[in-house]
mmCIF file with all atom_site columns, C-alpha atoms in Angstrom:
data_model
loop_
_atom_site.group_PDB
_atom_site.id
_atom_site.type_symbol
_atom_site.label_atom_id
_atom_site.label_alt_id
_atom_site.label_comp_id
_atom_site.label_asym_id
_atom_site.label_entity_id
_atom_site.label_seq_id
_atom_site.pdbx_PDB_ins_code
_atom_site.Cartn_x
_atom_site.Cartn_y
_atom_site.Cartn_z
_atom_site.occupancy
_atom_site.B_iso_or_equiv
_atom_site.pdbx_formal_charge
_atom_site.auth_seq_id
_atom_site.auth_comp_id
_atom_site.auth_asym_id
_atom_site.auth_atom_id
_atom_site.pdbx_PDB_model_num
ATOM 1   C CA . GLY A 1 1   ? -1.684  -10.209 -28.730 1.00 0.00 ? 1   GLY A CA 1
ATOM 2   C CA . GLU A 1 2   ? 1.878   -9.431  -27.745 1.00 0.00 ? 2   GLU A CA 1
ATOM 3   C CA . ASN A 1 3   ? 1.062   -6.788  -25.165 1.00 0.00 ? 3   ASN A CA 1
ATOM 4   C CA . VAL A 1 4   ? -0.928  -7.064  -22.008 1.00 0.00 ? 4   VAL A CA 1
ATOM 5   C CA . GLY A 1 5   ? -3.089  -3.968  -21.902 1.00 0.00 ? 5   GLY A CA 1
ATOM 6   C CA . LEU A 1 6   ? -4.037  -1.707  -19.026 1.00 0.00 ? 6   LEU A CA 1
ATOM 7   C CA . HIS A 1 7   ? -7.290  0.172   -18.536 1.00 0.00 ? 7   HIS A CA 1
ATOM 8   C CA . LEU A 1 8   ? -5.724  3.319   -17.063 1.00 0.00 ? 8   LEU A CA 1
ATOM 9   C CA . PRO A 1 9   ? -2.286  4.690   -17.804 1.00 0.00 ? 9   PRO A CA 1
ATOM 10  C CA . THR A 1 10  ? -2.281  6.930   -14.687 1.00 0.00 ? 10  THR A CA 1
ATOM 11  C CA . LEU A 1 11  ? -3.892  6.651   -11.278 1.00 0.00 ? 11  LEU A CA 1
ATOM 12  C CA . SER A 1 12  ? -3.861  9.249   -8.514  1.00 0.00 ? 12  SER A CA 1
ATOM 13  C CA . VAL A 1 13  ? -5.013  8.336   -4.994  1.00 0.00 ? 13  VAL A CA 1
ATOM 14  C CA . GLN A 1 14  ? -5.012  9.893   -1.558  1.00 0.00 ? 14  GLN A CA 1
ATOM 15  C CA . GLU A 1 15  ? -2.551  8.611   0.980   1.00 0.00 ? 15  GLU A CA 1
ATOM 16  C CA . GLY A 1 16  ? -4.253  6.017   3.142   1.00 0.00 ? 16  GLY A CA 1
ATOM 17  C CA . ASP A 1 17  ? -6.831  5.070   0.505   1.00 0.00 ? 17  ASP A CA 1
ATOM 18  C CA . ASN A 1 18  ? -6.884  1.750   -1.294  1.00 0.00 ? 18  ASN A CA 1
ATOM 19  C CA . SER A 1 19  ? -5.576  1.582   -4.871  1.00 0.00 ? 19  SER A CA 1
ATOM 20  C CA . ILE A 1 20  ? -6.803  -0.717  -7.592  1.00 0.00 ? 20  ILE A CA 1
ATOM 21  C CA . ILE A 1 21  ? -4.774  -1.157  -10.747 1.00 0.00 ? 21  ILE A CA 1
ATOM 22  C CA . ASN A 1 22  ? -6.379  -3.082  -13.589 1.00 0.00 ? 22  ASN A CA 1
ATOM 23  C CA . CYS A 1 23  ? -4.977  -5.116  -16.432 1.00 0.00 ? 23  CYS A CA 1
ATOM 24  C CA . ALA A 1 24  ? -6.532  -6.910  -19.386 1.00 0.00 ? 24  ALA A CA 1
ATOM 25  C CA . TYR A 1 25  ? -4.710  -9.785  -21.012 1.00 0.00 ? 25  TYR A CA 1
ATOM 26  C CA . SER A 1 26  ? -5.443  -11.272 -24.390 1.00 0.00 ? 26  SER A CA 1
ATOM 27  C CA . ASN A 1 27  ? -4.064  -14.798 -24.421 1.00 0.00 ? 27  ASN A CA 1
ATOM 28  C CA . SER A 1 28  ? -6.294  -17.460 -22.907 1.00 0.00 ? 28  SER A CA 1
ATOM 29  C CA . ALA A 1 29  ? -3.292  -19.830 -22.903 1.00 0.00 ? 29  ALA A CA 1
ATOM 30  C CA . SER A 1 30  ? -1.535  -17.716 -20.260 1.00 0.00 ? 30  SER A CA 1
ATOM 31  C CA . ASP A 1 31  ? -1.215  -19.650 -17.027 1.00 0.00 ? 31  ASP A CA 1
ATOM 32  C CA . TYR A 1 32  ? 0.912   -17.413 -14.836 1.00 0.00 ? 32  TYR A CA 1
ATOM 33  C CA . PHE A 1 33  ? 0.684   -13.722 -14.018 1.00 0.00 ? 33  PHE A CA 1
ATOM 34  C CA . ILE A 1 34  ? 2.943   -11.327 -12.141 1.00 0.00 ? 34  ILE A CA 1
ATOM 35  C CA . TRP A 1 35  ? 2.712   -7.774  -10.891 1.00 0.00 ? 35  TRP A CA 1
ATOM 36  C CA . TYR A 1 36  ? 5.853   -5.664  -10.816 1.00 0.00 ? 36  TYR A CA 1
ATOM 37  C CA . LYS A 1 37  ? 6.574   -2.239  -9.363  1.00 0.00 ? 37  LYS A CA 1
ATOM 38  C CA . GLN A 1 38  ? 9.145   -0.065  -11.082 1.00 0.00 ? 38  GLN A CA 1
ATOM 39  C CA . GLU A 1 39  ? 10.530  3.048   -9.456  1.00 0.00 ? 39  GLU A CA 1
ATOM 40  C CA . SER A 1 40  ? 12.437  5.675   -11.382 1.00 0.00 ? 40  SER A CA 1
ATOM 41  C CA . GLY A 1 41  ? 15.934  4.522   -12.290 1.00 0.00 ? 41  GLY A CA 1
ATOM 42  C CA . LYS A 1 42  ? 15.357  0.975   -11.066 1.00 0.00 ? 42  LYS A CA 1
ATOM 43  C CA . GLY A 1 43  ? 14.398  -2.358  -12.508 1.00 0.00 ? 43  GLY A CA 1
ATOM 44  C CA . PRO A 1 44  ? 10.980  -3.968  -12.030 1.00 0.00 ? 44  PRO A CA 1
ATOM 45  C CA . GLN A 1 45  ? 10.509  -5.274  -8.505  1.00 0.00 ? 45  GLN A CA 1
ATOM 46  C CA . PHE A 1 46  ? 8.424   -8.414  -7.971  1.00 0.00 ? 46  PHE A CA 1
ATOM 47  C CA . ILE A 1 47  ? 5.263   -7.743  -5.953  1.00 0.00 ? 47  ILE A CA 1
ATOM 48  C CA . ILE A 1 48  ? 3.029   -10.769 -6.215  1.00 0.00 ? 48  ILE A CA 1
ATOM 49  C CA . ASP A 1 49  ? 2.177   -13.576 -8.625  1.00 0.00 ? 49  ASP A CA 1
ATOM 50  C CA . ILE A 1 50  ? -0.764  -15.843 -9.290  1.00 0.00 ? 50  ILE A CA 1
ATOM 51  C CA . ARG A 1 51  ? -1.280  -19.020 -11.264 1.00 0.00 ? 51  ARG A CA 1
ATOM 52  C CA . SER A 1 52  ? -4.264  -19.577 -13.477 1.00 0.00 ? 52  SER A CA 1
ATOM 53  C CA . ASN A 1 53  ? -5.711  -22.232 -11.164 1.00 0.00 ? 53  ASN A CA 1
ATOM 54  C CA . MET A 1 54  ? -6.338  -19.527 -8.558  1.00 0.00 ? 54  MET A CA 1
ATOM 55  C CA . ASP A 1 55  ? -8.561  -16.465 -8.594  1.00 0.00 ? 55  ASP A CA 1
ATOM 56  C CA . LYS A 1 56  ? -7.173  -14.578 -5.612  1.00 0.00 ? 56  LYS A CA 1
ATOM 57  C CA . ARG A 1 57  ? -3.908  -14.312 -3.781  1.00 0.00 ? 57  ARG A CA 1
ATOM 58  C CA . GLN A 1 58  ? -2.950  -12.049 -0.905  1.00 0.00 ? 58  GLN A CA 1
ATOM 59  C CA . GLY A 1 59  ? 0.374   -10.670 0.206   1.00 0.00 ? 59  GLY A CA 1
ATOM 60  C CA . GLN A 1 60  ? 1.391   -7.965  2.598   1.00 0.00 ? 60  GLN A CA 1
ATOM 61  C CA . ARG A 1 61  ? -0.975  -5.052  1.833   1.00 0.00 ? 61  ARG A CA 1
ATOM 62  C CA . VAL A 1 62  ? -1.499  -6.366  -1.701  1.00 0.00 ? 62  VAL A CA 1
ATOM 63  C CA . THR A 1 63  ? -4.081  -8.625  -3.276  1.00 0.00 ? 63  THR A CA 1
ATOM 64  C CA . VAL A 1 64  ? -4.164  -9.914  -6.832  1.00 0.00 ? 64  VAL A CA 1
ATOM 65  C CA . LEU A 1 65  ? -7.449  -10.977 -8.403  1.00 0.00 ? 65  LEU A CA 1
ATOM 66  C CA . LEU A 1 66  ? -7.678  -13.031 -11.579 1.00 0.00 ? 66  LEU A CA 1
ATOM 67  C CA . ASN A 1 67  ? -10.838 -13.342 -13.648 1.00 0.00 ? 67  ASN A CA 1
ATOM 68  C CA . LYS A 1 68  ? -10.143 -15.792 -16.444 1.00 0.00 ? 68  LYS A CA 1
ATOM 69  C CA . THR A 1 69  ? -13.640 -15.501 -17.861 1.00 0.00 ? 69  THR A CA 1
ATOM 70  C CA . VAL A 1 70  ? -13.033 -11.906 -18.941 1.00 0.00 ? 70  VAL A CA 1
ATOM 71  C CA . LYS A 1 71  ? -9.214  -12.133 -18.988 1.00 0.00 ? 71  LYS A CA 1
ATOM 72  C CA . HIS A 1 72  ? -8.805  -9.507  -16.314 1.00 0.00 ? 72  HIS A CA 1
ATOM 73  C CA . LEU A 1 73  ? -6.200  -9.074  -13.616 1.00 0.00 ? 73  LEU A CA 1
ATOM 74  C CA . SER A 1 74  ? -6.154  -6.508  -10.847 1.00 0.00 ? 74  SER A CA 1
ATOM 75  C CA . LEU A 1 75  ? -3.773  -5.414  -8.101  1.00 0.00 ? 75  LEU A CA 1
ATOM 76  C CA . GLN A 1 76  ? -5.203  -3.974  -4.934  1.00 0.00 ? 76  GLN A CA 1
ATOM 77  C CA . ILE A 1 77  ? -2.949  -2.033  -2.598  1.00 0.00 ? 77  ILE A CA 1
ATOM 78  C CA . ALA A 1 78  ? -4.354  -1.365  0.848   1.00 0.00 ? 78  ALA A CA 1
ATOM 79  C CA . ALA A 1 79  ? -3.680  1.861   2.768   1.00 0.00 ? 79  ALA A CA 1
ATOM 80  C CA . THR A 1 80  ? -1.556  3.368   0.023   1.00 0.00 ? 80  THR A CA 1
ATOM 81  C CA . GLN A 1 81  ? 1.642   5.042   1.197   1.00 0.00 ? 81  GLN A CA 1
ATOM 82  C CA . PRO A 1 82  ? 3.933   7.592   -0.487  1.00 0.00 ? 82  PRO A CA 1
ATOM 83  C CA . GLY A 1 83  ? 6.451   4.825   -1.092  1.00 0.00 ? 83  GLY A CA 1
ATOM 84  C CA . ASP A 1 84  ? 3.913   3.078   -3.308  1.00 0.00 ? 84  ASP A CA 1
ATOM 85  C CA . SER A 1 85  ? 4.357   5.773   -5.971  1.00 0.00 ? 85  SER A CA 1
ATOM 86  C CA . ALA A 1 86  ? 5.765   4.006   -9.020  1.00 0.00 ? 86  ALA A CA 1
ATOM 87  C CA . VAL A 1 87  ? 4.824   2.487   -12.364 1.00 0.00 ? 87  VAL A CA 1
ATOM 88  C CA . TYR A 1 88  ? 3.073   -0.847  -12.006 1.00 0.00 ? 88  TYR A CA 1
ATOM 89  C CA . PHE A 1 89  ? 3.236   -3.520  -14.706 1.00 0.00 ? 89  PHE A CA 1
ATOM 90  C CA . CYS A 1 90  ? 1.281   -6.692  -15.064 1.00 0.00 ? 90  CYS A CA 1
ATOM 91  C CA . ALA A 1 91  ? 2.910   -9.475  -17.026 1.00 0.00 ? 91  ALA A CA 1
ATOM 92  C CA . GLU A 1 92  ? 1.646   -12.797 -18.337 1.00 0.00 ? 92  GLU A CA 1
ATOM 93  C CA . LYS A 1 93  ? 3.387   -16.022 -19.195 1.00 0.00 ? 93  LYS A CA 1
ATOM 94  C CA . ILE A 1 94  ? 1.928   -18.318 -21.794 1.00 0.00 ? 94  ILE A CA 1
ATOM 95  C CA . GLN A 1 95  ? 2.010   -21.982 -20.863 1.00 0.00 ? 95  GLN A CA 1
ATOM 96  C CA . GLY A 1 96  ? 5.163   -23.588 -22.222 1.00 0.00 ? 96  GLY A CA 1
ATOM 97  C CA . ALA A 1 97  ? 6.765   -20.293 -23.231 1.00 0.00 ? 97  ALA A CA 1
ATOM 98  C CA . GLN A 1 98  ? 9.756   -18.695 -21.563 1.00 0.00 ? 98  GLN A CA 1
ATOM 99  C CA . LYS A 1 99  ? 8.987   -15.037 -21.917 1.00 0.00 ? 99  LYS A CA 1
ATOM 100 C CA . LEU A 1 100 ? 6.961   -12.648 -19.831 1.00 0.00 ? 100 LEU A CA 1
ATOM 101 C CA . VAL A 1 101 ? 4.699   -10.359 -21.859 1.00 0.00 ? 101 VAL A CA 1
ATOM 102 C CA . PHE A 1 102 ? 4.365   -6.926  -20.261 1.00 0.00 ? 102 PHE A CA 1
ATOM 103 C CA . GLY A 1 103 ? 1.890   -4.145  -20.700 1.00 0.00 ? 103 GLY A CA 1
ATOM 104 C CA . GLN A 1 104 ? 2.801   -0.473  -20.878 1.00 0.00 ? 104 GLN A CA 1
ATOM 105 C CA . GLY A 1 105 ? 2.277   0.131   -17.173 1.00 0.00 ? 105 GLY A CA 1
ATOM 106 C CA . THR A 1 106 ? 0.172   2.318   -14.888 1.00 0.00 ? 106 THR A CA 1
ATOM 107 C CA . ARG A 1 107 ? 1.715   5.227   -13.048 1.00 0.00 ? 107 ARG A CA 1
ATOM 108 C CA . LEU A 1 108 ? 0.445   5.423   -9.474  1.00 0.00 ? 108 LEU A CA 1
ATOM 109 C CA . THR A 1 109 ? 0.731   8.804   -7.767  1.00 0.00 ? 109 THR A CA 1
ATOM 110 C CA . ILE A 1 110 ? -0.016  9.290   -4.080  1.00 0.00 ? 110 ILE A CA 1
ATOM 111 C CA . ASN A 1 111 ? -1.462  12.607  -2.931  1.00 0.00 ? 111 ASN A CA 1
ATOM 112 C CA . PRO A 1 112 ? -0.676  13.677  0.647   1.00 0.00 ? 112 PRO A CA 1
ATOM 113 C CA . GLU B 2 1   ? 21.029  -13.435 -0.629  1.00 0.00 ? 1   GLU B CA 1
ATOM 114 C CA . THR B 2 2   ? 22.579  -11.475 -3.504  1.00 0.00 ? 2   THR B CA 1
ATOM 115 C CA . GLY B 2 3   ? 20.147  -10.054 -6.033  1.00 0.00 ? 3   GLY B CA 1
ATOM 116 C CA . VAL B 2 4   ? 20.590  -9.621  -9.773  1.00 0.00 ? 4   VAL B CA 1
ATOM 117 C CA . THR B 2 5   ? 23.429  -7.246  -10.604 1.00 0.00 ? 5   THR B CA 1
ATOM 118 C CA . GLN B 2 6   ? 24.114  -5.653  -13.967 1.00 0.00 ? 6   GLN B CA 1
ATOM 119 C CA . SER B 2 7   ? 27.051  -3.721  -15.361 1.00 0.00 ? 7   SER B CA 1
ATOM 120 C CA . PRO B 2 8   ? 27.670  -1.118  -16.490 1.00 0.00 ? 8   PRO B CA 1
ATOM 121 C CA . THR B 2 9   ? 24.818  1.062   -15.238 1.00 0.00 ? 9   THR B CA 1
ATOM 122 C CA . HIS B 2 10  ? 25.140  3.530   -18.104 1.00 0.00 ? 10  HIS B CA 1
ATOM 123 C CA . LEU B 2 11  ? 26.813  3.351   -21.486 1.00 0.00 ? 11  LEU B CA 1
ATOM 124 C CA . ILE B 2 12  ? 27.092  5.679   -24.472 1.00 0.00 ? 12  ILE B CA 1
ATOM 125 C CA . LYS B 2 13  ? 27.932  4.309   -27.902 1.00 0.00 ? 13  LYS B CA 1
ATOM 126 C CA . THR B 2 14  ? 27.739  5.479   -31.502 1.00 0.00 ? 14  THR B CA 1
ATOM 127 C CA . ARG B 2 15  ? 25.958  3.899   -34.421 1.00 0.00 ? 15  ARG B CA 1
ATOM 128 C CA . GLY B 2 16  ? 27.701  0.850   -35.850 1.00 0.00 ? 16  GLY B CA 1
ATOM 129 C CA . GLN B 2 17  ? 29.607  0.033   -32.682 1.00 0.00 ? 17  GLN B CA 1
ATOM 130 C CA . GLN B 2 18  ? 29.280  -3.135  -30.652 1.00 0.00 ? 18  GLN B CA 1
ATOM 131 C CA . VAL B 2 19  ? 28.398  -3.446  -26.968 1.00 0.00 ? 19  VAL B CA 1
ATOM 132 C CA . THR B 2 20  ? 28.525  -6.128  -24.273 1.00 0.00 ? 20  THR B CA 1
ATOM 133 C CA . LEU B 2 21  ? 26.318  -5.943  -21.204 1.00 0.00 ? 21  LEU B CA 1
ATOM 134 C CA . ARG B 2 22  ? 26.804  -8.182  -18.191 1.00 0.00 ? 22  ARG B CA 1
ATOM 135 C CA . CYS B 2 23  ? 24.519  -9.779  -15.643 1.00 0.00 ? 23  CYS B CA 1
ATOM 136 C CA . SER B 2 24  ? 25.080  -11.808 -12.496 1.00 0.00 ? 24  SER B CA 1
ATOM 137 C CA . SER B 2 25  ? 22.060  -13.862 -11.546 1.00 0.00 ? 25  SER B CA 1
ATOM 138 C CA . GLN B 2 26  ? 20.552  -14.047 -8.086  1.00 0.00 ? 26  GLN B CA 1
ATOM 139 C CA . SER B 2 27  ? 22.088  -16.784 -5.981  1.00 0.00 ? 27  SER B CA 1
ATOM 140 C CA . GLY B 2 28  ? 20.356  -20.093 -6.552  1.00 0.00 ? 28  GLY B CA 1
ATOM 141 C CA . HIS B 2 29  ? 18.976  -19.061 -9.945  1.00 0.00 ? 29  HIS B CA 1
ATOM 142 C CA . ASN B 2 30  ? 20.048  -20.948 -13.068 1.00 0.00 ? 30  ASN B CA 1
ATOM 143 C CA . THR B 2 31  ? 18.010  -19.171 -15.752 1.00 0.00 ? 31  THR B CA 1
ATOM 144 C CA . VAL B 2 32  ? 18.645  -15.703 -17.147 1.00 0.00 ? 32  VAL B CA 1
ATOM 145 C CA . SER B 2 33  ? 16.344  -13.668 -19.388 1.00 0.00 ? 33  SER B CA 1
ATOM 146 C CA . TRP B 2 34  ? 17.109  -10.374 -21.110 1.00 0.00 ? 34  TRP B CA 1
ATOM 147 C CA . TYR B 2 35  ? 14.612  -7.645  -21.855 1.00 0.00 ? 35  TYR B CA 1
ATOM 148 C CA . GLN B 2 36  ? 14.711  -4.305  -23.651 1.00 0.00 ? 36  GLN B CA 1
ATOM 149 C CA . GLN B 2 37  ? 12.683  -1.461  -22.178 1.00 0.00 ? 37  GLN B CA 1
ATOM 150 C CA . ALA B 2 38  ? 12.137  1.649   -24.277 1.00 0.00 ? 38  ALA B CA 1
ATOM 151 C CA . LEU B 2 39  ? 11.213  4.862   -22.493 1.00 0.00 ? 39  LEU B CA 1
ATOM 152 C CA . GLY B 2 40  ? 7.594   4.789   -21.346 1.00 0.00 ? 40  GLY B CA 1
ATOM 153 C CA . GLN B 2 41  ? 7.070   1.184   -22.405 1.00 0.00 ? 41  GLN B CA 1
ATOM 154 C CA . GLY B 2 42  ? 6.982   -2.200  -20.758 1.00 0.00 ? 42  GLY B CA 1
ATOM 155 C CA . PRO B 2 43  ? 9.963   -4.536  -21.097 1.00 0.00 ? 43  PRO B CA 1
ATOM 156 C CA . GLN B 2 44  ? 10.197  -6.593  -24.306 1.00 0.00 ? 44  GLN B CA 1
ATOM 157 C CA . PHE B 2 45  ? 11.663  -10.114 -24.177 1.00 0.00 ? 45  PHE B CA 1
ATOM 158 C CA . ILE B 2 46  ? 14.921  -10.561 -26.080 1.00 0.00 ? 46  ILE B CA 1
ATOM 159 C CA . PHE B 2 47  ? 15.953  -14.108 -25.143 1.00 0.00 ? 47  PHE B CA 1
ATOM 160 C CA . GLN B 2 48  ? 16.483  -16.537 -22.293 1.00 0.00 ? 48  GLN B CA 1
ATOM 161 C CA . TYR B 2 49  ? 19.464  -18.694 -21.354 1.00 0.00 ? 49  TYR B CA 1
ATOM 162 C CA . TYR B 2 50  ? 19.336  -21.977 -19.475 1.00 0.00 ? 50  TYR B CA 1
ATOM 163 C CA . ARG B 2 51  ? 22.179  -24.446 -19.085 1.00 0.00 ? 51  ARG B CA 1
ATOM 164 C CA . GLU B 2 52  ? 24.385  -22.165 -21.175 1.00 0.00 ? 52  GLU B CA 1
ATOM 165 C CA . GLU B 2 53  ? 22.101  -22.395 -24.205 1.00 0.00 ? 53  GLU B CA 1
ATOM 166 C CA . GLU B 2 54  ? 19.501  -20.083 -25.683 1.00 0.00 ? 54  GLU B CA 1
ATOM 167 C CA . ASN B 2 55  ? 16.102  -21.276 -24.527 1.00 0.00 ? 55  ASN B CA 1
ATOM 168 C CA . GLY B 2 56  ? 13.634  -19.026 -26.298 1.00 0.00 ? 56  GLY B CA 1
ATOM 169 C CA . ARG B 2 57  ? 13.930  -15.820 -28.268 1.00 0.00 ? 57  ARG B CA 1
ATOM 170 C CA . GLY B 2 58  ? 11.744  -12.804 -28.871 1.00 0.00 ? 58  GLY B CA 1
ATOM 171 C CA . ASN B 2 59  ? 11.367  -10.720 -31.990 1.00 0.00 ? 59  ASN B CA 1
ATOM 172 C CA . PHE B 2 60  ? 14.913  -9.342  -32.116 1.00 0.00 ? 60  PHE B CA 1
ATOM 173 C CA . PRO B 2 61  ? 17.401  -9.594  -35.009 1.00 0.00 ? 61  PRO B CA 1
ATOM 174 C CA . PRO B 2 62  ? 20.472  -11.879 -34.926 1.00 0.00 ? 62  PRO B CA 1
ATOM 175 C CA . ARG B 2 63  ? 22.753  -8.958  -34.089 1.00 0.00 ? 63  ARG B CA 1
ATOM 176 C CA . PHE B 2 64  ? 21.414  -9.417  -30.566 1.00 0.00 ? 64  PHE B CA 1
ATOM 177 C CA . SER B 2 65  ? 23.229  -12.405 -29.118 1.00 0.00 ? 65  SER B CA 1
ATOM 178 C CA . GLY B 2 66  ? 24.077  -13.758 -25.713 1.00 0.00 ? 66  GLY B CA 1
ATOM 179 C CA . LEU B 2 67  ? 26.039  -16.130 -23.583 1.00 0.00 ? 67  LEU B CA 1
ATOM 180 C CA . GLN B 2 68  ? 25.554  -17.876 -20.295 1.00 0.00 ? 68  GLN B CA 1
ATOM 181 C CA . PHE B 2 69  ? 28.490  -19.082 -18.242 1.00 0.00 ? 69  PHE B CA 1
ATOM 182 C CA . PRO B 2 70  ? 28.808  -22.105 -15.918 1.00 0.00 ? 70  PRO B CA 1
ATOM 183 C CA . ASN B 2 71  ? 28.218  -19.846 -12.890 1.00 0.00 ? 71  ASN B CA 1
ATOM 184 C CA . TYR B 2 72  ? 24.904  -18.791 -14.536 1.00 0.00 ? 72  TYR B CA 1
ATOM 185 C CA . SER B 2 73  ? 26.053  -15.245 -15.218 1.00 0.00 ? 73  SER B CA 1
ATOM 186 C CA . SER B 2 74  ? 25.239  -13.938 -18.662 1.00 0.00 ? 74  SER B CA 1
ATOM 187 C CA . GLU B 2 75  ? 26.203  -11.452 -21.346 1.00 0.00 ? 75  GLU B CA 1
ATOM 188 C CA . LEU B 2 76  ? 24.126  -9.631  -23.929 1.00 0.00 ? 76  LEU B CA 1
ATOM 189 C CA . ASN B 2 77  ? 25.982  -8.585  -27.066 1.00 0.00 ? 77  ASN B CA 1
ATOM 190 C CA . VAL B 2 78  ? 24.616  -6.185  -29.636 1.00 0.00 ? 78  VAL B CA 1
ATOM 191 C CA . ASN B 2 79  ? 26.436  -5.612  -32.925 1.00 0.00 ? 79  ASN B CA 1
ATOM 192 C CA . ALA B 2 80  ? 26.037  -2.836  -35.468 1.00 0.00 ? 80  ALA B CA 1
ATOM 193 C CA . LEU B 2 81  ? 24.252  -0.569  -33.016 1.00 0.00 ? 81  LEU B CA 1
ATOM 194 C CA . GLU B 2 82  ? 21.346  1.502   -34.305 1.00 0.00 ? 82  GLU B CA 1
ATOM 195 C CA . LEU B 2 83  ? 19.750  4.607   -32.845 1.00 0.00 ? 83  LEU B CA 1
ATOM 196 C CA . ASP B 2 84  ? 16.634  2.588   -31.948 1.00 0.00 ? 84  ASP B CA 1
ATOM 197 C CA . ASP B 2 85  ? 18.744  0.376   -29.699 1.00 0.00 ? 85  ASP B CA 1
ATOM 198 C CA . SER B 2 86  ? 18.778  3.190   -27.146 1.00 0.00 ? 86  SER B CA 1
ATOM 199 C CA . ALA B 2 87  ? 16.924  1.720   -24.188 1.00 0.00 ? 87  ALA B CA 1
ATOM 200 C CA . LEU B 2 88  ? 17.184  0.234   -20.718 1.00 0.00 ? 88  LEU B CA 1
ATOM 201 C CA . TYR B 2 89  ? 18.414  -3.356  -20.921 1.00 0.00 ? 89  TYR B CA 1
ATOM 202 C CA . LEU B 2 90  ? 17.184  -5.534  -18.104 1.00 0.00 ? 90  LEU B CA 1
ATOM 203 C CA . CYS B 2 91  ? 18.377  -8.891  -16.948 1.00 0.00 ? 91  CYS B CA 1
ATOM 204 C CA . ALA B 2 92  ? 16.133  -11.185 -14.934 1.00 0.00 ? 92  ALA B CA 1
ATOM 205 C CA . SER B 2 93  ? 16.962  -14.453 -13.247 1.00 0.00 ? 93  SER B CA 1
ATOM 206 C CA . SER B 2 94  ? 14.763  -17.292 -12.097 1.00 0.00 ? 94  SER B CA 1
ATOM 207 C CA . SER B 2 95  ? 15.087  -20.794 -10.678 1.00 0.00 ? 95  SER B CA 1
ATOM 208 C CA . GLY B 2 96  ? 14.056  -22.790 -13.704 1.00 0.00 ? 96  GLY B CA 1
ATOM 209 C CA . THR B 2 97  ? 12.235  -22.210 -16.948 1.00 0.00 ? 97  THR B CA 1
ATOM 210 C CA . GLY B 2 98  ? 8.839   -23.583 -16.120 1.00 0.00 ? 98  GLY B CA 1
ATOM 211 C CA . GLY B 2 99  ? 5.762   -21.693 -15.157 1.00 0.00 ? 99  GLY B CA 1
ATOM 212 C CA . GLY B 2 100 ? 5.277   -20.436 -11.656 1.00 0.00 ? 100 GLY B CA 1
ATOM 213 C CA . GLN B 2 101 ? 8.772   -19.145 -10.955 1.00 0.00 ? 101 GLN B CA 1
ATOM 214 C CA . PRO B 2 102 ? 8.964   -15.360 -10.781 1.00 0.00 ? 102 PRO B CA 1
ATOM 215 C CA . GLN B 2 103 ? 11.705  -13.594 -12.678 1.00 0.00 ? 103 GLN B CA 1
ATOM 216 C CA . HIS B 2 104 ? 13.693  -11.173 -10.538 1.00 0.00 ? 104 HIS B CA 1
ATOM 217 C CA . PHE B 2 105 ? 15.173  -8.158  -12.278 1.00 0.00 ? 105 PHE B CA 1
ATOM 218 C CA . GLY B 2 106 ? 18.326  -6.139  -11.929 1.00 0.00 ? 106 GLY B CA 1
ATOM 219 C CA . ASP B 2 107 ? 18.334  -2.360  -12.228 1.00 0.00 ? 107 ASP B CA 1
ATOM 220 C CA . GLY B 2 108 ? 19.431  -2.489  -15.851 1.00 0.00 ? 108 GLY B CA 1
ATOM 221 C CA . THR B 2 109 ? 21.977  -0.887  -18.121 1.00 0.00 ? 109 THR B CA 1
ATOM 222 C CA . ARG B 2 110 ? 20.924  2.391   -19.724 1.00 0.00 ? 110 ARG B CA 1
ATOM 223 C CA . LEU B 2 111 ? 22.325  2.332   -23.281 1.00 0.00 ? 111 LEU B CA 1
ATOM 224 C CA . SER B 2 112 ? 22.374  5.525   -25.313 1.00 0.00 ? 112 SER B CA 1
ATOM 225 C CA . ILE B 2 113 ? 23.279  5.492   -29.002 1.00 0.00 ? 113 ILE B CA 1
ATOM 226 C CA . LEU B 2 114 ? 24.488  8.733   -30.561 1.00 0.00 ? 114 LEU B CA 1
#
């Protein structure tokens, strides 16, 4: 399909806890995936990416997991901080295509 | 390193008018993509420019057109504006068109149609 779906539209976590944001994608021909963070009034900010020949990739406080068998992508944020509050989008890129296909996003809220 | 910059930040137009939005790509990036983001939605791909030519287009009518200049900057033009064109227009640049290069976004132009 045209849209990458998300399991949960909103997620609320305690400061210091780990956050997990999930994403389901529909096109098995997708070979590249990106997570973006979008704060109010700003454009999407690149967080981390992963290619389809990998199943895990780690960055600073973030980890992306890719399960191609069930077409599932997740973003794990360790020790969530107030500055992590934002809308998070996953996006997929179909092999040979130019466009990124985005989902509707998950709003992450951090409770003090 | 200079990131993606877009101008103007906000714009108000009326139905039937025409608008031009501008984007300067991140240094070292030669590919520019434009997206439309409606309130509460994810960005939707409009088109991409590479080597000053359109290199892929989404499901948008011909009244959405663009240009890319030799310095890789780009313009998005929309003619005969409609109320549904009200949205955040995002520009993203990348170093190449192939897979595996992340697109980096500007903060967008908020277009309101009255």
